[in-house]
PDB file of C-alpha atoms in Angstrom:
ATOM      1  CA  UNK A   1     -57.487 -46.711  10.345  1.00 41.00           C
ATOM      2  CA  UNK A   2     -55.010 -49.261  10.643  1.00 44.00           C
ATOM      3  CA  UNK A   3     -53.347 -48.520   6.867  1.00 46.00           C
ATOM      4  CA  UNK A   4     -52.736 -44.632   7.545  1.00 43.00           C
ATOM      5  CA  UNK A   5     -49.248 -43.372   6.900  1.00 47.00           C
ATOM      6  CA  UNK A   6     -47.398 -41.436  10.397  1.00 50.00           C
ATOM      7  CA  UNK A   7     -47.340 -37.741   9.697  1.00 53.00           C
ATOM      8  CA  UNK A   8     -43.708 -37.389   8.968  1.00 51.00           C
ATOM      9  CA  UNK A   9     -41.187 -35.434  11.062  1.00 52.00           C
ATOM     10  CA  UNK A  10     -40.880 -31.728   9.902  1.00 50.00           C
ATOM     11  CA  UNK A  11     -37.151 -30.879   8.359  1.00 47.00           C
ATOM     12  CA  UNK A  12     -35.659 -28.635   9.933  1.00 50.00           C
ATOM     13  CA  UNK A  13     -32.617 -26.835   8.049  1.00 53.00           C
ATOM     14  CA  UNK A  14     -29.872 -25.293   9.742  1.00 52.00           C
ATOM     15  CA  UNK A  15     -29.540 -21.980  10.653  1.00 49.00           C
ATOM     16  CA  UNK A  16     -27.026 -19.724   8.301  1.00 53.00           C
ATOM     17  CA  UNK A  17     -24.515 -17.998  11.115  1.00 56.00           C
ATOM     18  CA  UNK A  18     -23.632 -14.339  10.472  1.00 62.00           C
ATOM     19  CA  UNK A  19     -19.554 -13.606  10.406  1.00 74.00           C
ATOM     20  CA  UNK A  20     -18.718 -11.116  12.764  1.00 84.00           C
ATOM     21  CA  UNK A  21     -17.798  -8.000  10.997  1.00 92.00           C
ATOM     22  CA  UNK A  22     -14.084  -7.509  11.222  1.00 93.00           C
ATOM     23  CA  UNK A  23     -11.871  -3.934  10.886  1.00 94.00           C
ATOM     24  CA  UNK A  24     -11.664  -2.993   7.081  1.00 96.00           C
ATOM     25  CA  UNK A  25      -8.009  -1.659   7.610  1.00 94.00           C
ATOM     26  CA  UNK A  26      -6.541   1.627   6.512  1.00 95.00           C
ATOM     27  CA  UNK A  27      -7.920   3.902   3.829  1.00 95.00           C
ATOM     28  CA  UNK A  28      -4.598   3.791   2.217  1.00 93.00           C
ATOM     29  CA  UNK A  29      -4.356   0.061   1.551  1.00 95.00           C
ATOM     30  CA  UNK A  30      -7.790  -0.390  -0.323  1.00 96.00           C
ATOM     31  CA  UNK A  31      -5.771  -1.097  -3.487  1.00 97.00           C
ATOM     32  CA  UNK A  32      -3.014  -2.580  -1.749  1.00 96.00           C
ATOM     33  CA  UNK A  33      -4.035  -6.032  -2.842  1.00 95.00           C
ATOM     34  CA  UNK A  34      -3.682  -5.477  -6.432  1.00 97.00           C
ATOM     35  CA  UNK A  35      -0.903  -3.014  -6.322  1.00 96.00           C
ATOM     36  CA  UNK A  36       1.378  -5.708  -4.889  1.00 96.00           C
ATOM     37  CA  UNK A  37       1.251  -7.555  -8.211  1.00 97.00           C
ATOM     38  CA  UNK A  38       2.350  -4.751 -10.002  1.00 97.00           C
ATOM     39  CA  UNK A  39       6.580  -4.601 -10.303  1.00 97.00           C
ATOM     40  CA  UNK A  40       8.348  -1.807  -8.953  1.00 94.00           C
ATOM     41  CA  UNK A  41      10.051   0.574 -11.258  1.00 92.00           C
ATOM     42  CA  UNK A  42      14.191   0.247 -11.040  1.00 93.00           C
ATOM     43  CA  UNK A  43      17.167   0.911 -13.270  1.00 94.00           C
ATOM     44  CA  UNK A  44      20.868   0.805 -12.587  1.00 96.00           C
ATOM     45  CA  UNK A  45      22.587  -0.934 -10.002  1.00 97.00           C
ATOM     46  CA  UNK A  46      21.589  -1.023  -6.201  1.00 97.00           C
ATOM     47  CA  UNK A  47      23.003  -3.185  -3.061  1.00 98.00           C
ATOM     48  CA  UNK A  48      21.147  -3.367  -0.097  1.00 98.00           C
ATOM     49  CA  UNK A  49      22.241  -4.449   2.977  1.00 98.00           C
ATOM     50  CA  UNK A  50      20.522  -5.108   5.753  1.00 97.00           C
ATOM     51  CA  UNK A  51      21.610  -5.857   9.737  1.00 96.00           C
ATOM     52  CA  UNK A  52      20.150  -6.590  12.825  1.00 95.00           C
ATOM     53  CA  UNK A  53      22.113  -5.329  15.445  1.00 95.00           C
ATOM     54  CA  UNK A  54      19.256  -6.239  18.261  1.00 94.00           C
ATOM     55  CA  UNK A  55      15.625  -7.319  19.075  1.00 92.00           C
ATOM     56  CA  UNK A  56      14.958  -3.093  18.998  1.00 94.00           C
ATOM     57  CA  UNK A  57      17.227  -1.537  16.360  1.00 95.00           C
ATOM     58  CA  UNK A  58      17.752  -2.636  12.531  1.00 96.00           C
ATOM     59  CA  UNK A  59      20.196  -0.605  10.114  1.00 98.00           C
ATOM     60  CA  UNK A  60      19.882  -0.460   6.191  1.00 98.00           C
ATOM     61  CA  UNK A  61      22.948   0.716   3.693  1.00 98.00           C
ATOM     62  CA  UNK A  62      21.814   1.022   0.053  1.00 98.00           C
ATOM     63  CA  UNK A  63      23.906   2.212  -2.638  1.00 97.00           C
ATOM     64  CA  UNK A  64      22.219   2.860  -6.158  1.00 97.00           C
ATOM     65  CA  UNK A  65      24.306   3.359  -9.377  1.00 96.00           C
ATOM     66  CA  UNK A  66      21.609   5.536 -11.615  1.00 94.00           C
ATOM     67  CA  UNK A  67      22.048   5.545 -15.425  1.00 88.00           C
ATOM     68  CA  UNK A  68      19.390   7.881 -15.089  1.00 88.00           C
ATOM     69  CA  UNK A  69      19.629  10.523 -12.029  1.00 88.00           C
ATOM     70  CA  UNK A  70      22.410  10.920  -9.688  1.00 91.00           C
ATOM     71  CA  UNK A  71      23.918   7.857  -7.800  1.00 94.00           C
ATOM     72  CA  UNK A  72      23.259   8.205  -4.377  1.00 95.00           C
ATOM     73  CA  UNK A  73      24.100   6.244  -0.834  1.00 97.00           C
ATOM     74  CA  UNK A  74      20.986   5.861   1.606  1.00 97.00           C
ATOM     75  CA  UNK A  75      21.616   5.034   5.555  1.00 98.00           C
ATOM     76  CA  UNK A  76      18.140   3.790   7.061  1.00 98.00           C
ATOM     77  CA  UNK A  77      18.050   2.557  10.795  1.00 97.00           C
ATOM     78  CA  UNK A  78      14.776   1.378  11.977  1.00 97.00           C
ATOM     79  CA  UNK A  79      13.486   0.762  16.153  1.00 96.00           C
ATOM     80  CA  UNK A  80      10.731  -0.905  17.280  1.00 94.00           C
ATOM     81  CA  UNK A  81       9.104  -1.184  20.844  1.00 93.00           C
ATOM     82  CA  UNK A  82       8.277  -4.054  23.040  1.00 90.00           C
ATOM     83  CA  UNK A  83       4.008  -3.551  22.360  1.00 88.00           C
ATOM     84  CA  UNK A  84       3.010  -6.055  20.040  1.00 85.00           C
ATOM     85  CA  UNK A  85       0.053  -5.636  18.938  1.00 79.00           C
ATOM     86  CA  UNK A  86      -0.233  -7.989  16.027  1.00 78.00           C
ATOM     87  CA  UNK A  87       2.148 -10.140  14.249  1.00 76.00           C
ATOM     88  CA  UNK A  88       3.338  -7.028  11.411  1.00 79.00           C
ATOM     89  CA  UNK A  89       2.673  -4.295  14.272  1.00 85.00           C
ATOM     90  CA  UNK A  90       5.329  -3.247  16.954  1.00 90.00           C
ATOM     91  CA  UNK A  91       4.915  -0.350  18.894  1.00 92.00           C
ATOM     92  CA  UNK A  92       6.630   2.444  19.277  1.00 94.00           C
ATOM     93  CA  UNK A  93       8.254   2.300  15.949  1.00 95.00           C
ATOM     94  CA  UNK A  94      10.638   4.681  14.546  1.00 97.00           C
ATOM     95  CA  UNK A  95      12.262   5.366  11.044  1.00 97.00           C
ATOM     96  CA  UNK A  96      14.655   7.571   9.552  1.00 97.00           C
ATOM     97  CA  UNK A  97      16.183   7.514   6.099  1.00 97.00           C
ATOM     98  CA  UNK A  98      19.122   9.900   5.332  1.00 96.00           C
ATOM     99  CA  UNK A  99      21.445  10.574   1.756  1.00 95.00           C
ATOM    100  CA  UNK A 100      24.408  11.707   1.047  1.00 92.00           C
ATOM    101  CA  UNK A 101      22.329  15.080  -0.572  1.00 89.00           C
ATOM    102  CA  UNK A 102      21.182  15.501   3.534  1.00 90.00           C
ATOM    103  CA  UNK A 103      17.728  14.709   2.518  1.00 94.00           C
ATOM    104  CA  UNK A 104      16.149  13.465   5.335  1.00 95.00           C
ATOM    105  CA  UNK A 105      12.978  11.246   6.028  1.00 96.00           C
ATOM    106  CA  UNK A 106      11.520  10.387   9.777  1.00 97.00           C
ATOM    107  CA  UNK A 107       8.425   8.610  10.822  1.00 97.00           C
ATOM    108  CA  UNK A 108       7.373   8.066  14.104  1.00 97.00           C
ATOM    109  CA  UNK A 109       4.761   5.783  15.041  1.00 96.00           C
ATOM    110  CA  UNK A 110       2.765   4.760  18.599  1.00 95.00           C
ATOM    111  CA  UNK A 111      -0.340   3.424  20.071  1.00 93.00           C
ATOM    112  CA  UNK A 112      -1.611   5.890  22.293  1.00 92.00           C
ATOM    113  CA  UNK A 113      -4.425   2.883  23.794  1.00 90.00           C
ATOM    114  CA  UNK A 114      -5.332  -0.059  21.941  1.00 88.00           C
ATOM    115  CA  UNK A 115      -7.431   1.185  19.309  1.00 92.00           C
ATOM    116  CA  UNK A 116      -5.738   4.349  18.981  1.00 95.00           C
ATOM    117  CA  UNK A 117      -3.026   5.173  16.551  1.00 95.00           C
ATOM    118  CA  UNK A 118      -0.510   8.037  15.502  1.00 96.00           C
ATOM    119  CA  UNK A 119       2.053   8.785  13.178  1.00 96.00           C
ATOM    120  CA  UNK A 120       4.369  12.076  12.597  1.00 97.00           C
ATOM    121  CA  UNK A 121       6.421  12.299   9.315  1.00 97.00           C
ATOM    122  CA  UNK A 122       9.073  14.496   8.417  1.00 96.00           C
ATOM    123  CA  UNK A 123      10.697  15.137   5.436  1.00 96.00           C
ATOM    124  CA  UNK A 124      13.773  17.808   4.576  1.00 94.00           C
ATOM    125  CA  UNK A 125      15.204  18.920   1.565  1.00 91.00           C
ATOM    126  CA  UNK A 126      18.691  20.712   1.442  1.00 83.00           C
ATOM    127  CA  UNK A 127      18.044  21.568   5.104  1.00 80.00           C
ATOM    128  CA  UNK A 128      15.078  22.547   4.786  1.00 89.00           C
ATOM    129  CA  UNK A 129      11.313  21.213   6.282  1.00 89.00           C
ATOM    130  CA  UNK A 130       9.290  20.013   3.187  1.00 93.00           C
ATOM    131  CA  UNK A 131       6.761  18.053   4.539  1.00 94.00           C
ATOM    132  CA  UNK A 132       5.547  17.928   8.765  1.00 94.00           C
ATOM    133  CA  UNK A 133       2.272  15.515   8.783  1.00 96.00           C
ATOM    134  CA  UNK A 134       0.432  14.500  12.065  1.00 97.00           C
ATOM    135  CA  UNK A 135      -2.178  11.437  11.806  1.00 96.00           C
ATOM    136  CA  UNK A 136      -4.453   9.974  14.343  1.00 97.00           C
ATOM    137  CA  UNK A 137      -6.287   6.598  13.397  1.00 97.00           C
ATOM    138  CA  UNK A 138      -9.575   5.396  15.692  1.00 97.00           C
ATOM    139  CA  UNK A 139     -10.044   1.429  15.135  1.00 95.00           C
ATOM    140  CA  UNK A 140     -12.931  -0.027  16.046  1.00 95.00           C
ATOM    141  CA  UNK A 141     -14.544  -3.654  15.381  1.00 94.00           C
ATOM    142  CA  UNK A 142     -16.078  -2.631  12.468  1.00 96.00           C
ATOM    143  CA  UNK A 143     -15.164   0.553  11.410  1.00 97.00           C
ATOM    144  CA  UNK A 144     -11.522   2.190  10.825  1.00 97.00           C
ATOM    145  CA  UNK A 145     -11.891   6.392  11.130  1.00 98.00           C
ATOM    146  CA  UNK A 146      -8.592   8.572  10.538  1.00 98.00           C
ATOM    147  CA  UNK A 147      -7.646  12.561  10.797  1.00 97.00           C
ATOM    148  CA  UNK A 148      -4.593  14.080   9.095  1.00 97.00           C
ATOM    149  CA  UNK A 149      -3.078  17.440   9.263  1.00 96.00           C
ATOM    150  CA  UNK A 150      -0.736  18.204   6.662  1.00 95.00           C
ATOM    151  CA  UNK A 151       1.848  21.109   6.880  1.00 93.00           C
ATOM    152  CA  UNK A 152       0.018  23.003   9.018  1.00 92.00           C
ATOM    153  CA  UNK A 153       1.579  26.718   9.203  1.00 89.00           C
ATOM    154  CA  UNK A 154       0.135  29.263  11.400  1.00 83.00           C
ATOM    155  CA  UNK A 155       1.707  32.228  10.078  1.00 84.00           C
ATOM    156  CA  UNK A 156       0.762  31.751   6.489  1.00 86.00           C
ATOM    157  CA  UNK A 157      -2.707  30.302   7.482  1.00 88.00           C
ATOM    158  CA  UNK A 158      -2.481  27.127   5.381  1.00 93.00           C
ATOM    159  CA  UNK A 159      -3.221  23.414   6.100  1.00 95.00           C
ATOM    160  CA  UNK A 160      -4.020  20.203   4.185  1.00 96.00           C
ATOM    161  CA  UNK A 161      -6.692  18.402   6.690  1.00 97.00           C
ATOM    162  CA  UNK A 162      -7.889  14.854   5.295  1.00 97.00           C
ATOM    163  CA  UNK A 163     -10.298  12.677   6.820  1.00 98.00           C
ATOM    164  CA  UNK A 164     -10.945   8.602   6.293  1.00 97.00           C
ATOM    165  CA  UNK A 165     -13.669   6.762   6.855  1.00 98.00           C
ATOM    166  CA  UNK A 166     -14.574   2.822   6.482  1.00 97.00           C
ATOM    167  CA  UNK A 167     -17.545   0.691   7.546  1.00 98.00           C
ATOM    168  CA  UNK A 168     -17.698  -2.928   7.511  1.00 97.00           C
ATOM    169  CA  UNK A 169     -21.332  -3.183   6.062  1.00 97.00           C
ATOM    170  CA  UNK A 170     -21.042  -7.166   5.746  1.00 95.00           C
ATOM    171  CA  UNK A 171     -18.004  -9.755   5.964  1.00 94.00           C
ATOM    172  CA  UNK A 172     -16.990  -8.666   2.623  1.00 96.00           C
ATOM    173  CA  UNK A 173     -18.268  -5.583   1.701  1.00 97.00           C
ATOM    174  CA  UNK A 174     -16.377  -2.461   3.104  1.00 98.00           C
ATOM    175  CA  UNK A 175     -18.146   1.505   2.386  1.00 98.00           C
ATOM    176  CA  UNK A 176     -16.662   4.466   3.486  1.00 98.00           C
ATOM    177  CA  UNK A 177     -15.230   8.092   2.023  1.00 97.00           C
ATOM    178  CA  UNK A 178     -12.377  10.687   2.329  1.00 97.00           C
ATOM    179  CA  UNK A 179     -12.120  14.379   2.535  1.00 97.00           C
ATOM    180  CA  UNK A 180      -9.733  16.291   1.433  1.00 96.00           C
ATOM    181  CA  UNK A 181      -9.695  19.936   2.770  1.00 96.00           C
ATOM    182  CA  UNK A 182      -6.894  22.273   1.522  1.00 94.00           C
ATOM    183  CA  UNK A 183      -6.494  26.492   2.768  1.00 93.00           C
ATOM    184  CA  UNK A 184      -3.811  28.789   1.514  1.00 90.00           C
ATOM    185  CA  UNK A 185      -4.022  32.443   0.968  1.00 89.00           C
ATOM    186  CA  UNK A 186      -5.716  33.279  -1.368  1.00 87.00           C
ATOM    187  CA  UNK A 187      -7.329  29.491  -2.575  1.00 90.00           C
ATOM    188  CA  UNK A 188      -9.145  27.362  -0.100  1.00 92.00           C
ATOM    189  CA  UNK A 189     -11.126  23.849  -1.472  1.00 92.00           C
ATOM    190  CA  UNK A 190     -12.582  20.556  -0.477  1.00 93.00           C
ATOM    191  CA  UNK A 191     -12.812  17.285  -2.471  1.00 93.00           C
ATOM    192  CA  UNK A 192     -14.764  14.745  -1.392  1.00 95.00           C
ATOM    193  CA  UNK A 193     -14.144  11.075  -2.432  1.00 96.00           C
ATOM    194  CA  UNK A 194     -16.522   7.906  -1.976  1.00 97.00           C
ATOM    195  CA  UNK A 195     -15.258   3.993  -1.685  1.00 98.00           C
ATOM    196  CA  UNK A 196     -16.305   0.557  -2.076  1.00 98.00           C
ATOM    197  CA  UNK A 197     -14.229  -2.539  -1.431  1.00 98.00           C
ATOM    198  CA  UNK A 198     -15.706  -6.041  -1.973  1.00 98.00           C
ATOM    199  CA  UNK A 199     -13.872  -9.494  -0.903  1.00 97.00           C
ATOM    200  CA  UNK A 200     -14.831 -12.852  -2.106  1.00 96.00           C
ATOM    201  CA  UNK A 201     -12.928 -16.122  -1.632  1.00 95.00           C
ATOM    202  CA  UNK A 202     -10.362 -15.662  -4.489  1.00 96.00           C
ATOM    203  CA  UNK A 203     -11.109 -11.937  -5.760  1.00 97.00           C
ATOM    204  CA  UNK A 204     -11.183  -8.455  -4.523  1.00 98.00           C
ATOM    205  CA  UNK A 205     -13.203  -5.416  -6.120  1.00 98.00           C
ATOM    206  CA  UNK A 206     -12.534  -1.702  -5.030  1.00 98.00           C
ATOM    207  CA  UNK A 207     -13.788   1.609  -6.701  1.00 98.00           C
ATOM    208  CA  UNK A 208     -13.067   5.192  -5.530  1.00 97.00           C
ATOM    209  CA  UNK A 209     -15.059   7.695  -7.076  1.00 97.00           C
ATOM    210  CA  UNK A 210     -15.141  11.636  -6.663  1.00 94.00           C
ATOM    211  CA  UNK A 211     -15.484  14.869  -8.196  1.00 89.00           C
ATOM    212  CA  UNK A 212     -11.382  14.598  -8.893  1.00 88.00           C
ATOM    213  CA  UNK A 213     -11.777  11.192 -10.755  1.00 94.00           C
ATOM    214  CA  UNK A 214     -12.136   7.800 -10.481  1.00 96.00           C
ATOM    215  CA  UNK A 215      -9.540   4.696  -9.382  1.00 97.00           C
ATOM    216  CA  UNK A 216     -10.871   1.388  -9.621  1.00 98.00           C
ATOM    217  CA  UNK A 217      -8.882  -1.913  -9.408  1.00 98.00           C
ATOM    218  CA  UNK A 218      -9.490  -5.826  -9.253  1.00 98.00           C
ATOM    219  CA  UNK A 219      -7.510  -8.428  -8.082  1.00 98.00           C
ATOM    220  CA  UNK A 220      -7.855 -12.110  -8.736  1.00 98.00           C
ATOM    221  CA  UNK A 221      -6.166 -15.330  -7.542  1.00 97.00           C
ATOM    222  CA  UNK A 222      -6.016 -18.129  -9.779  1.00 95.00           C
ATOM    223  CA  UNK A 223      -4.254 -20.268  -8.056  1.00 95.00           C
ATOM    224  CA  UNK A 224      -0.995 -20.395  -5.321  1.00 94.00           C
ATOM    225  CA  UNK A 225       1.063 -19.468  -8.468  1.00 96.00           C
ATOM    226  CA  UNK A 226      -0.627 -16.719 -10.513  1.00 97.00           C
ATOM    227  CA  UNK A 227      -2.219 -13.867  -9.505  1.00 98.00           C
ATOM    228  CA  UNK A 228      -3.749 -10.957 -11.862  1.00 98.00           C
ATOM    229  CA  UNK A 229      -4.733  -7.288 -11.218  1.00 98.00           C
ATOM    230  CA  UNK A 230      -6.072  -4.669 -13.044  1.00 98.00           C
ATOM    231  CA  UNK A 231      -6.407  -1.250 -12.593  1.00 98.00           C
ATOM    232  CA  UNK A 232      -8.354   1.669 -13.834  1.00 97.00           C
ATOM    233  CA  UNK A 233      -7.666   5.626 -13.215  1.00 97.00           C
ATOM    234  CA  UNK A 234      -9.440   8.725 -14.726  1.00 96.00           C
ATOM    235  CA  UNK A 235      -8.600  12.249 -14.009  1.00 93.00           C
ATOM    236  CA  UNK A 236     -10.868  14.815 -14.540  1.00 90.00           C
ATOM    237  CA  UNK A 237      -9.138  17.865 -14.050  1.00 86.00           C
ATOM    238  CA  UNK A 238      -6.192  16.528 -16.425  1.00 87.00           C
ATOM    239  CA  UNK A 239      -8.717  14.750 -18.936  1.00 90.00           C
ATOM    240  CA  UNK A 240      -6.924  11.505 -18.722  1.00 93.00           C
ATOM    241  CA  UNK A 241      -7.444   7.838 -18.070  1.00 95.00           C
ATOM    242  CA  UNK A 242      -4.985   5.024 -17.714  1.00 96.00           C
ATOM    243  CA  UNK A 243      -5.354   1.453 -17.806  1.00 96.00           C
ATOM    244  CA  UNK A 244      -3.138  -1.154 -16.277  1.00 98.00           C
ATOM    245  CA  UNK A 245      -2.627  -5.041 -15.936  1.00 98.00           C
ATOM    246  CA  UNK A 246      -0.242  -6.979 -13.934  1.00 98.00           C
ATOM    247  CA  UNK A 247       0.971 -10.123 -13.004  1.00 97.00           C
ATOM    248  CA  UNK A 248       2.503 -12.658 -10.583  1.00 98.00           C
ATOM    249  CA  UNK A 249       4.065 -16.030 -11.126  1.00 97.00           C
ATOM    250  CA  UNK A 250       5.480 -17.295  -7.976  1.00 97.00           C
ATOM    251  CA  UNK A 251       7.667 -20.805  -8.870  1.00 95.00           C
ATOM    252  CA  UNK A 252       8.262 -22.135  -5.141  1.00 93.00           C
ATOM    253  CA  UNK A 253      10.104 -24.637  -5.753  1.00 93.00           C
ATOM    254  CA  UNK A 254      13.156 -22.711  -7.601  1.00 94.00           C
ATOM    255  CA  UNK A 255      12.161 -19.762  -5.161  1.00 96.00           C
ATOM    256  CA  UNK A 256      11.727 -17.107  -7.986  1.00 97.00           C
ATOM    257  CA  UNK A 257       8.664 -14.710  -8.036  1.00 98.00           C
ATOM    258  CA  UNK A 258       8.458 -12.824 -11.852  1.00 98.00           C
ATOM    259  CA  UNK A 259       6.168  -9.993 -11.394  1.00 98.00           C
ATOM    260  CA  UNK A 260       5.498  -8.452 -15.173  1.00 98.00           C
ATOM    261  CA  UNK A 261       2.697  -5.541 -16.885  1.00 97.00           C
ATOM    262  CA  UNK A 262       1.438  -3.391 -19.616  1.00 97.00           C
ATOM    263  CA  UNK A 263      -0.280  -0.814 -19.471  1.00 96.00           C
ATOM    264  CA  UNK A 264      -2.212   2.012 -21.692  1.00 96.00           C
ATOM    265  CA  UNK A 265       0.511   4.344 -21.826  1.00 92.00           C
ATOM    266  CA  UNK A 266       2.607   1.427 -24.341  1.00 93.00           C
ATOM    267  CA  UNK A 267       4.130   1.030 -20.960  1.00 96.00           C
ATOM    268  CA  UNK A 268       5.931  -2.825 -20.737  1.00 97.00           C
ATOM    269  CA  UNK A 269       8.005  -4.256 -17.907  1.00 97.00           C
ATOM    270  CA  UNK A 270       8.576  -7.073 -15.744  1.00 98.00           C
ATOM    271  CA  UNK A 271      11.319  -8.155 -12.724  1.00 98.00           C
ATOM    272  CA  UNK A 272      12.532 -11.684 -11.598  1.00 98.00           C
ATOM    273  CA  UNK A 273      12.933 -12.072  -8.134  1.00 98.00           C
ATOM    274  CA  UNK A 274      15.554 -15.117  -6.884  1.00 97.00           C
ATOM    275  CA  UNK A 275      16.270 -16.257  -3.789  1.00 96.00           C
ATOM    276  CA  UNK A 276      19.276 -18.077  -2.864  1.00 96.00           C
ATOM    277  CA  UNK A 277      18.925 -20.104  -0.093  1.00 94.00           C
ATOM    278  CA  UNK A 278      20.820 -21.204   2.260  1.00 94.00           C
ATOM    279  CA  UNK A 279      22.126 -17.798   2.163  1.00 94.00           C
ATOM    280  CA  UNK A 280      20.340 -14.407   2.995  1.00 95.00           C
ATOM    281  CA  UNK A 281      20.463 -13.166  -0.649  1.00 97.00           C
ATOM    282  CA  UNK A 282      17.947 -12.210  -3.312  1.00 97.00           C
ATOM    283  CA  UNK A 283      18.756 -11.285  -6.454  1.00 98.00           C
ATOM    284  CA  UNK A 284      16.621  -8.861  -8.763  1.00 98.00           C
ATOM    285  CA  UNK A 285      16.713  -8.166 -12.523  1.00 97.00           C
ATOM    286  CA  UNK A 286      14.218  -5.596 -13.844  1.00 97.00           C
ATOM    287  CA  UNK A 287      13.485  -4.162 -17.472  1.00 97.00           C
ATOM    288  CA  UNK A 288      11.057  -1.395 -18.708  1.00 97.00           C
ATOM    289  CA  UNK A 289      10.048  -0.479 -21.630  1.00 96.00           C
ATOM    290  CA  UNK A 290       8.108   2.898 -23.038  1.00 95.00           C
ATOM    291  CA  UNK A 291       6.943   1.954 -26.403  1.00 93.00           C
ATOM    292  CA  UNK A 292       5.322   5.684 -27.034  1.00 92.00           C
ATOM    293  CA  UNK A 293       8.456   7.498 -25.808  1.00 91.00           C
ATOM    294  CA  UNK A 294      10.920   5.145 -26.911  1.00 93.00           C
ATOM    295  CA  UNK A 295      12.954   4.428 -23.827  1.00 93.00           C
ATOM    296  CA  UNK A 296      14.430   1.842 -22.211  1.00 95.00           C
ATOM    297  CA  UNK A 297      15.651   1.244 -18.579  1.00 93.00           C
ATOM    298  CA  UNK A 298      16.862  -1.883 -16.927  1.00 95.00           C
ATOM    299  CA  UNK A 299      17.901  -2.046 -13.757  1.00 96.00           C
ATOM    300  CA  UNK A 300      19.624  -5.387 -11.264  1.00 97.00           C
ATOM    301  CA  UNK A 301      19.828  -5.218  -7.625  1.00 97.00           C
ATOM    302  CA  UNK A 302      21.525  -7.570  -4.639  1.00 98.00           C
ATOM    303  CA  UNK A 303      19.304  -7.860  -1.335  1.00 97.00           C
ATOM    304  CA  UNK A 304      21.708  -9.398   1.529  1.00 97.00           C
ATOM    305  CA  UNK A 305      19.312  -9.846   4.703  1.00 91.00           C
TER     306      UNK A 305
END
């Protein structure tokens, strides 16, 4: 028939593509998002210097004026390798703090092949060995696996062993679990901890859950100048829970970052962070505040480097 329509053309829509599942990171910097809007405890009065004396070698001098403890003078001197394997990652890398007490701290750092890392603290006390930790990481594509052996001691027949694991189920969801394995004479244990991390576009969820407790925290980005976390932490040995919420305005143009929080505990605080360009100086000015306790700390610091 002359006056029948053409079958029309079927639609075809377009096929959804899959992100390629990326590493989830380290165990240790699940929370890491949400912790970095949090301010950083200080009191008293602390210079920092810091110098590059090459492409390899960086030295630190600190001096900090307590009001509470004892005033102090830390020398930190930092190398790092000719490997780079990312833009934050140089390999070999080595640390070592010292103060005027003789308290020392040392890390050591390499990449034994490209997906495997290690790391070997150190820590003394009055001349004496307080802490000797070996780690070994395994990176993958999609998964991030990690083994650490904490003061072992043959004689005494007591280790700390604890083992990471994460596993990029999709683009933005990230499972995995730790183990913590502890022998001494006479008491020997195991905890073992599960985790969740979720990432959306402006937001990130993650929840650690065990038979110790639980640690939950989210992060959210309003916009390039505030940015909000929360965070949640129950102990059930200790039969306590905290709650926490912090905050970050970052003012770009008058280069000044005010991190601030409040937390459960009556717990208020806050520091103002200002650069002064065109010279290598920050200034810091920090105040806390125990409501429950009634004490008061405020601290000020120069950065030059």
């Amino acid at each position: 028939m002359g006056n029948m329509l053409a079958p029309m053309p079927a639609l075809h829509r377009p096929l959804r593509r899959e992100q390629p599942l990326t590493n989830p990171g380290s165990f240790d910097e699940l929370h890491r998002k949400c912790k970095e809007v949090f301010p950083q405890q200080m009191e008293g009065v602390k210079l920092i210097i810091n110098k590059t004396l090459s492409n390899h070698f960086q030295v630190c001098h600190t001096v900090h004026i307590s009001t509470i403890g004892q005033s102090c003078y830390h020398f930190n001197t930092t190398y790092v390798g000719d490997q780079q394997f990312s833009p934050t990652e140089v390999f070999p890398m080595l640390v070592g703090d010292i103060d005027t007490g003789g308290n020392l701290n040392a890390q050591v750092l390499h990449l034994l092949a490209e997906r495997i890392r290690t790391k070997a603290v150190f820590q003394t006390q009055q001349a004496r060995f307080v802490t000797w930790q070996f780690d070994g990481e395994l990176r993958g594509d999609d998964f991030t696996a990690t083994l650490t052996l904490g003061n072992p001691d043959v004689l005494s027949q007591s280790v700390i062993v604890v083992a990471h694991f994460l596993q990029s189920v999709t683009s933005r969801l990230v499972l995995g679990g730790e183990m913590v394995y502890h022998r001494r004479p006479g008491e020997e244990g195991a905890i073992v901890t599960l985790a969740g991390k979720y990432t959306a576009l402006k937001w990130v969820a993650t929840l650690n859950v065990g038979y110790g407790g639980a640690h939950a925290s989210y992060y959210h980005k309003a916009n390039e100048q505030v940015q909000v976390g929360v965070e949640f932490e129950a102990n059930t040995r200790l039969q306590d829970t905290s709650f926490a919420f912090g905050y970050q305005l970052s003012l770009a143009p008058a280069n000044m970052v005010f991190r601030g929080f409040l937390d459960s505990n009556w717990c208020v605080g806050g520091i103002l962070e200002k650069k002064l360009p065109p010279l290598p100086v920050t200034l810091a000015l920090g105040a806390f505040l125990n409501h429950w306790k009634n004490r008061f700390h405020c601290g000020f610091s120069v950065i030059v480097g």
